[in-house]
Amino acid sequence: MSGRGKKPQRGTPRRGSSSTRGGGRSETSGSASASTAPTETSRRPMGLDGADDMTLPLRPAAPAKQGSGTKADPPSAPSPGPASETVVGSHAPSVASKTPSEAGASSSGAKGAAKADEGPPTAKNTNRRLDLPADAYNMDKEYDVPAVLPRRGAQWNTSGKPVTMRLNSWPVTKFPDQTIWQYDVLIGSGIEMRALIRKVWNSQALQKELGPSWIFDGNRLAWSADQKTDMRVDVDLDLEEDRKPRPGRSNVHRVLIRRTTQVHMAALSSWLSGQAAFDQTVLQAMNFLDHLLRHTPSQALTTIRQSYFLRESGSHWHDLGSGVGACKGVFQSIRAHQGARLAINADVAHACFWHELNLLDVAIHMAGARDAGDLKRKLEPELEQPGKGFHLLRLLKRIQIVPRYSTISTRRANYTINEILRQTAEDYEFDVHNKETGEMERTTVANYYQKRYGIQLKRADFPLLQTTKKGVVFPMEVVVIRDMLRYPYKLDEAQTSKMIRFAVNPPEARLADIEKGIRALNWAADPMHKAYGLQISNKMAETTARLLPPPKVQYRGTSVDPGTRGHWDLRGPKRFWQSNPVTLQYWGVGVFPSRNPSHTVGPATLSGFLNEFIRAYKGHGGLVDSKLPFMMRLESDPAKGVEQLWTKTMAHYDNKRPQMLMFIVSDRTSFHYFRIKRSCECRFGVVSQCLQAMQVSKSGNGQYLSNICMKINAKLGGSTARAAHKNNDWGHFLVPTMVIGADVSHAPGGSDQASTAAMTMSMDKLGLRYAAACETNGRREEIISEENIHKLLPDLVKHWAKNVNAGNLPNQIFYFRDGVSEAQFQHVLKREVPHLRAMLAKISPTWKRQVKFLVVVASKRHHFRFFPKSNDKAAGDQKQNPLPGTLVEKTITHPFDNDFYLCSHKAIQGTARPVHYTILLDEVGMSINQLHALIYEQCYAYMRSTTPVSLHPAIYYAHLASNRSRCHDRAPISQGARSGPDMPAPTIRDPSEAELPPVQTLKPMADLEKSGLDKAMWYI
């Protein structure tokens, strides 16, 4: 068989699809992202004709026009059938090599071609990597009258004392003042793949016509200081790479470049100084600066959005096991800040990549096998179903591989795994052309490799890899995972532990890594920066922060002054501010069996531990009967064990309802834990506490007992402590105030599990105790639906009014929202807040007083860190982290909006991450000093800790409840874990493959009238 001109005959039918469709969306603009490389098909694959000079492949650009020709596409390895590639006119897809910026692409396959028609530019489709202020999204006209965020004004916090803080922000000292022109670029028909677009743009023919210092976003936009008329250039890639054109296949691509507008940098200056609104001209200037900043590093480094990674091995690499490695890089982003200025936010970046390992070795690790023989056993069918190994190898789907033949020298070509076949190289047959006889003959994959390449497969009895390229399969042992391929899945527990140790560094080490990354970016020598006049200071920013005065922590009868230490303890002992209102009398303790005899908890050990717990709880003011509770050993199944303990505990106490169930467990998996919680809350409506057998076996562990007492006291209706305050019974709240927290958690990428919304509500005057209600909220939907607000909150509001404010609604509501970006601020103000008002009006139609709202968004999804000066004990702790209470209002905040960064906690390890608070609505009118003090001091009242927490408790509790409520999923237990580290690898779907099942509501908690579980802190 001669190779390119003939089609191989169809061989043994394959399982599954061989479609070359991509599996995701492309960026609407911007250079080829490291997470968006295309799935590709080969132009001249190594195979039957001896064409060993492999080239990088591309998918067909578009459906074939009537009468267009097709070409044969012989398999790189044995092919079960013909493969064709569509040709469209003179703009046929051609070979393309990857740039380093594309090398870290996700394994999810093709991300789609460039869009032919982007529509009018908006904040959302201009550049998804660009960090834009909230008012930029008002241009999108999603609401007729967008809400206006409150401005900061001239008021600054005056409490506490000033401290100097370094910030990982580098001021832009000069940005372009010359005329810059923006161009529209059309390559081919406008739907070509990004890799082809980049190759055509970088061609010598086009670059010669353009001249120096052109910036291209990799899609449709380009910029230059040169004013050019419309340009039309034909680029012949065969000529560029000095190779003969293929008969009937043109590799010429037409490029049309049209000048569209002038970029007005003066408009950006006007907006920064407050003299103009944020409009299209400002957006265009910001977009240009972002591409100017990233142009040079994206050519030499592996790029993932705004992060850049070196490909060479070194100290910035760390092995995580199972073929996965962590890489340390640098993050940079241009931002607008207070003081009418721009600055570069630079930080350490971390990402996980596949190692360039033989796929068989990776499969052995992923399946948990000892060696290839053990993997073979795991892959053996069970009852005519694939073995467990096939389930474990699902992570291999969609990753990109490179053939690696030790006997020949090849150019690199990428293929994407579509399926793990149950057929092996010994039994998979196909037809191949025999050059000696001139006839087609039947052969196996193993025989083909032996005859064609002289390779004797060592594991010919292993499953084959079917790729997305039609008709191409490979044995595992002859391919490696492509270098710098991003690992897109959730890490397991062991990998997570290694990743944390690698990524968590103290402040000085983190700052050294940042400075190392900045040296790699080399702003001063960047030729594009010089060409356009962009200058960035080599000195990091400093600011005068405020160190807020820490509150005293009030217990019953005593108080603690933690100062700036950021922690205290319960020795003394200290009595909880509020003990459980009903004495704990009816409770049971069950012990699950352990596989490890050394972790078995015997009756004497358990009795001794429970006596210590009872004494400790009483010492902290808890109300508990001195008698030991009912105790029993349970069977290993969690659901049956919970049912056993519930039934026998109730019988032991003459059918009185148990107040709490306690479980001693040795299995540390989250799936086991979630099944216990699911049964307790959704079947029996009772709070529960799980304890590790290893801890129970220890004696005299006072701190552990105190930690357990704090959690149990909170679950039974008590409060640990409060921040001391001289005001009335409402503390910082001068009038009756309700606090609501909200968070939405999402399933891991690739999972079809629904998002979960959690809303918490204060249940006392001081905002110490919070009830929580949760419900599914669509898929990947961040804004809480109107239906959920009207479902989750009314009962809690009525309970608050009855038990906290003498039957009345609150005068004001503080709404703390987590997880929303600047692009979603308008949705919070235009959807969630009106739905909250409507819910209140429905509860009490006759309520005349207008409830005032304070809406605050909190976010930890940012890259700013505080670095005290070395040995500055007035600003930093012994690890050089900022002291708790460090407040930054200037230098890195928004030019006009009322936002601030607050570091309220003491970092146990690594570098402290401050929380970014933004005020979206202020009808209450609190002073800046009062608001900052309220948020900071309430962080000291977290129920299960003797340290201030990093986030306002209302949000913290919502986050806990949202994650915990996943055990209320209606999915059958037989499906296995649905979240957490024990969750199976997600199934990677194309949106077009099948309709997703409808989102189901969560299972309700049981027997609420008797248990009152919905008003308790069940989630803590």
Short mmCIF file of N, CA, C and O in Angstrom, two decimals, residues 3-63:
data_model
loop_
_atom_site.label_atom_id
_atom_site.label_comp_id
_atom_site.label_asym_id
_atom_site.label_seq_id
_atom_site.Cartn_x
_atom_site.Cartn_y
_atom_site.Cartn_z
N GLY A 3 0.19 4.40 0.77
CA GLY A 3 0.09 5.38 1.85
C GLY A 3 -0.95 6.42 1.65
O GLY A 3 -2.07 6.26 2.03
N ARG A 4 -0.60 7.57 1.04
CA ARG A 4 -1.48 8.73 1.14
C ARG A 4 -2.69 8.65 0.23
O ARG A 4 -3.69 9.28 0.50
N GLY A 5 -2.60 7.93 -0.89
CA GLY A 5 -3.67 8.01 -1.84
C GLY A 5 -4.74 6.97 -1.71
O GLY A 5 -5.77 7.06 -2.34
N LYS A 6 -4.51 5.91 -0.91
CA LYS A 6 -5.46 4.81 -0.86
C LYS A 6 -6.03 4.67 0.54
O LYS A 6 -5.39 5.00 1.53
N LYS A 7 -7.23 4.13 0.62
CA LYS A 7 -7.88 3.93 1.89
C LYS A 7 -7.66 2.52 2.39
O LYS A 7 -7.88 1.56 1.67
N PRO A 8 -7.24 2.33 3.63
CA PRO A 8 -7.18 0.99 4.17
C PRO A 8 -8.58 0.43 4.33
O PRO A 8 -9.54 1.16 4.52
N GLN A 9 -8.70 -0.88 4.25
CA GLN A 9 -10.01 -1.51 4.34
C GLN A 9 -10.48 -1.54 5.78
O GLN A 9 -9.70 -1.54 6.72
N ARG A 10 -11.79 -1.58 5.95
CA ARG A 10 -12.37 -1.59 7.28
C ARG A 10 -12.04 -2.91 7.98
O ARG A 10 -12.14 -3.98 7.42
N GLY A 11 -11.60 -2.82 9.20
CA GLY A 11 -11.21 -4.01 9.95
C GLY A 11 -12.22 -4.37 11.01
O GLY A 11 -13.41 -4.11 10.88
N THR A 12 -11.75 -4.93 12.11
CA THR A 12 -12.62 -5.37 13.19
C THR A 12 -13.41 -4.20 13.74
O THR A 12 -12.84 -3.16 14.03
N PRO A 13 -14.71 -4.34 13.92
CA PRO A 13 -15.50 -3.22 14.45
C PRO A 13 -14.99 -2.82 15.82
O PRO A 13 -14.60 -3.65 16.63
N ARG A 14 -15.00 -1.51 16.06
CA ARG A 14 -14.53 -0.97 17.33
C ARG A 14 -15.69 -0.68 18.26
O ARG A 14 -16.82 -0.51 17.85
N ARG A 15 -15.36 -0.58 19.54
CA ARG A 15 -16.36 -0.16 20.51
C ARG A 15 -16.28 1.34 20.66
O ARG A 15 -15.21 1.90 20.76
N GLY A 16 -17.40 2.01 20.70
CA GLY A 16 -17.41 3.44 20.96
C GLY A 16 -17.19 4.24 19.71
O GLY A 16 -17.04 3.74 18.61
N SER A 17 -17.16 5.52 19.92
CA SER A 17 -17.07 6.48 18.82
C SER A 17 -15.64 6.82 18.52
O SER A 17 -14.77 6.81 19.36
N SER A 18 -15.40 7.15 17.26
CA SER A 18 -14.07 7.64 16.88
C SER A 18 -14.14 9.06 16.38
O SER A 18 -13.32 9.51 15.63
N SER A 19 -15.16 9.76 16.80
CA SER A 19 -15.35 11.13 16.34
C SER A 19 -14.19 12.00 16.75
O SER A 19 -13.60 11.83 17.80
N THR A 20 -13.88 12.99 15.92
CA THR A 20 -12.82 13.93 16.26
C THR A 20 -13.36 15.21 16.83
O THR A 20 -12.68 16.21 16.89
N ARG A 21 -14.58 15.18 17.30
CA ARG A 21 -15.14 16.40 17.86
C ARG A 21 -14.38 16.83 19.10
O ARG A 21 -13.91 16.01 19.86
N GLY A 22 -14.35 18.13 19.33
CA GLY A 22 -13.74 18.66 20.54
C GLY A 22 -14.69 18.60 21.70
O GLY A 22 -15.87 18.38 21.56
N GLY A 23 -14.15 18.83 22.90
CA GLY A 23 -14.96 18.68 24.08
C GLY A 23 -15.17 19.92 24.88
O GLY A 23 -15.46 19.85 26.05
N GLY A 24 -15.07 21.10 24.35
CA GLY A 24 -15.28 22.28 25.18
C GLY A 24 -15.41 23.52 24.35
O GLY A 24 -15.50 23.48 23.14
N ARG A 25 -15.41 24.66 25.05
CA ARG A 25 -15.53 25.94 24.36
C ARG A 25 -14.18 26.58 24.21
O ARG A 25 -13.29 26.40 24.99
N SER A 26 -14.08 27.40 23.17
CA SER A 26 -12.86 28.19 23.00
C SER A 26 -13.04 29.52 23.70
O SER A 26 -14.14 29.97 23.96
N GLU A 27 -11.91 30.15 24.01
CA GLU A 27 -11.97 31.52 24.48
C GLU A 27 -12.50 32.39 23.34
O GLU A 27 -12.25 32.16 22.17
N THR A 28 -13.22 33.43 23.70
CA THR A 28 -13.73 34.29 22.64
C THR A 28 -12.65 35.18 22.08
O THR A 28 -12.77 35.69 20.98
N SER A 29 -11.61 35.39 22.82
CA SER A 29 -10.46 36.11 22.29
C SER A 29 -9.26 35.76 23.12
O SER A 29 -9.35 35.11 24.12
N GLY A 30 -8.12 36.23 22.70
CA GLY A 30 -6.91 35.96 23.44
C GLY A 30 -6.07 34.91 22.75
O GLY A 30 -6.53 34.13 21.95
N SER A 31 -4.80 34.88 23.08
CA SER A 31 -3.91 33.91 22.47
C SER A 31 -4.25 32.54 22.96
O SER A 31 -4.92 32.35 23.94
N ALA A 32 -3.74 31.55 22.25
CA ALA A 32 -4.08 30.17 22.56
C ALA A 32 -3.72 29.85 23.98
O ALA A 32 -2.60 29.91 24.40
N SER A 33 -4.74 29.52 24.74
CA SER A 33 -4.53 29.26 26.16
C SER A 33 -3.95 27.89 26.37
O SER A 33 -4.15 26.97 25.61
N ALA A 34 -3.24 27.74 27.48
CA ALA A 34 -2.65 26.46 27.79
C ALA A 34 -3.69 25.42 28.11
O ALA A 34 -3.41 24.25 28.16
N SER A 35 -4.89 25.85 28.37
CA SER A 35 -5.94 24.89 28.68
C SER A 35 -6.90 24.70 27.52
O SER A 35 -7.93 24.10 27.67
N THR A 36 -6.56 25.22 26.34
CA THR A 36 -7.50 25.15 25.23
C THR A 36 -6.85 24.70 23.94
O THR A 36 -7.08 25.26 22.89
N ALA A 37 -5.99 23.70 23.98
CA ALA A 37 -5.39 23.22 22.74
C ALA A 37 -6.35 22.31 22.02
O ALA A 37 -7.15 21.64 22.61
N PRO A 38 -6.28 22.28 20.70
CA PRO A 38 -7.25 21.51 19.95
C PRO A 38 -6.92 20.03 19.90
O PRO A 38 -5.78 19.62 20.00
N THR A 39 -7.96 19.23 19.75
CA THR A 39 -7.77 17.84 19.36
C THR A 39 -7.38 17.83 17.90
O THR A 39 -7.90 18.59 17.11
N GLU A 40 -6.46 16.96 17.53
CA GLU A 40 -5.90 17.06 16.20
C GLU A 40 -5.93 15.73 15.48
O GLU A 40 -5.90 14.68 16.09
N THR A 41 -5.96 15.79 14.14
CA THR A 41 -5.81 14.60 13.32
C THR A 41 -4.59 14.74 12.45
O THR A 41 -4.14 15.85 12.16
N SER A 42 -4.03 13.66 12.02
CA SER A 42 -2.70 13.70 11.42
C SER A 42 -2.74 13.90 9.92
O SER A 42 -3.59 13.38 9.24
N ARG A 43 -1.78 14.66 9.44
CA ARG A 43 -1.64 14.83 7.99
C ARG A 43 -0.88 13.68 7.38
O ARG A 43 -1.29 13.09 6.39
N ARG A 44 0.30 13.35 7.94
CA ARG A 44 1.08 12.22 7.43
C ARG A 44 1.46 11.34 8.61
O ARG A 44 2.57 11.39 9.11
N PRO A 45 0.54 10.54 9.09
CA PRO A 45 0.85 9.71 10.25
C PRO A 45 1.84 8.62 9.91
O PRO A 45 1.89 8.14 8.79
N MET A 46 2.62 8.25 10.88
CA MET A 46 3.55 7.16 10.68
C MET A 46 2.76 5.88 10.54
O MET A 46 1.94 5.56 11.36
N GLY A 47 2.95 5.15 9.51
CA GLY A 47 2.15 3.97 9.35
C GLY A 47 2.63 3.09 8.23
O GLY A 47 3.76 2.66 8.20
N LEU A 48 1.75 2.86 7.27
CA LEU A 48 1.98 1.79 6.32
C LEU A 48 2.94 2.17 5.20
O LEU A 48 3.46 1.30 4.53
N ASP A 49 3.14 3.45 4.96
CA ASP A 49 3.95 3.81 3.79
C ASP A 49 5.36 4.24 4.17
O ASP A 49 6.10 4.72 3.34
N GLY A 50 5.70 4.13 5.45
CA GLY A 50 7.05 4.49 5.86
C GLY A 50 7.27 5.98 5.98
O GLY A 50 8.40 6.43 6.06
N ALA A 51 6.18 6.77 5.99
CA ALA A 51 6.32 8.23 6.13
C ALA A 51 6.54 8.56 7.59
O ALA A 51 5.61 8.82 8.32
N ASP A 52 7.78 8.48 8.03
CA ASP A 52 8.09 8.57 9.44
C ASP A 52 8.29 10.00 9.93
O ASP A 52 8.51 10.22 11.11
N ASP A 53 8.24 10.99 9.03
CA ASP A 53 8.41 12.38 9.46
C ASP A 53 7.05 12.91 9.89
O ASP A 53 6.34 13.56 9.15
N MET A 54 6.67 12.61 11.15
CA MET A 54 5.33 12.95 11.64
C MET A 54 5.21 14.44 11.86
O MET A 54 6.16 15.11 12.21
N THR A 55 4.01 14.95 11.63
CA THR A 55 3.74 16.37 11.83
C THR A 55 2.54 16.52 12.74
O THR A 55 1.74 15.62 12.89
N LEU A 56 2.42 17.68 13.35
CA LEU A 56 1.30 17.91 14.24
C LEU A 56 0.01 18.02 13.46
O LEU A 56 -0.03 18.67 12.42
N PRO A 57 -1.05 17.36 13.96
CA PRO A 57 -2.28 17.24 13.20
C PRO A 57 -3.32 18.28 13.54
O PRO A 57 -3.25 18.94 14.55
N LEU A 58 -4.28 18.39 12.66
CA LEU A 58 -5.39 19.29 12.86
C LEU A 58 -6.68 18.62 12.44
O LEU A 58 -6.69 17.74 11.60
N ARG A 59 -7.78 19.08 13.06
CA ARG A 59 -9.09 18.58 12.65
C ARG A 59 -9.52 19.25 11.36
O ARG A 59 -9.02 20.29 10.99
N PRO A 60 -10.54 18.68 10.67
CA PRO A 60 -11.12 19.38 9.53
C PRO A 60 -11.64 20.74 9.94
O PRO A 60 -12.19 20.90 11.02
N ALA A 61 -11.48 21.72 9.05
CA ALA A 61 -11.89 23.08 9.39
C ALA A 61 -13.38 23.27 9.32
O ALA A 61 -13.93 24.06 10.05
N ALA A 62 -14.07 22.56 8.43
CA ALA A 62 -15.50 22.78 8.28
C ALA A 62 -16.08 21.62 7.49
O ALA A 62 -15.35 20.87 6.85
N PRO A 63 -17.39 21.44 7.49
CA PRO A 63 -17.99 20.40 6.67
C PRO A 63 -17.65 20.61 5.20
O PRO A 63 -17.52 21.73 4.71
#
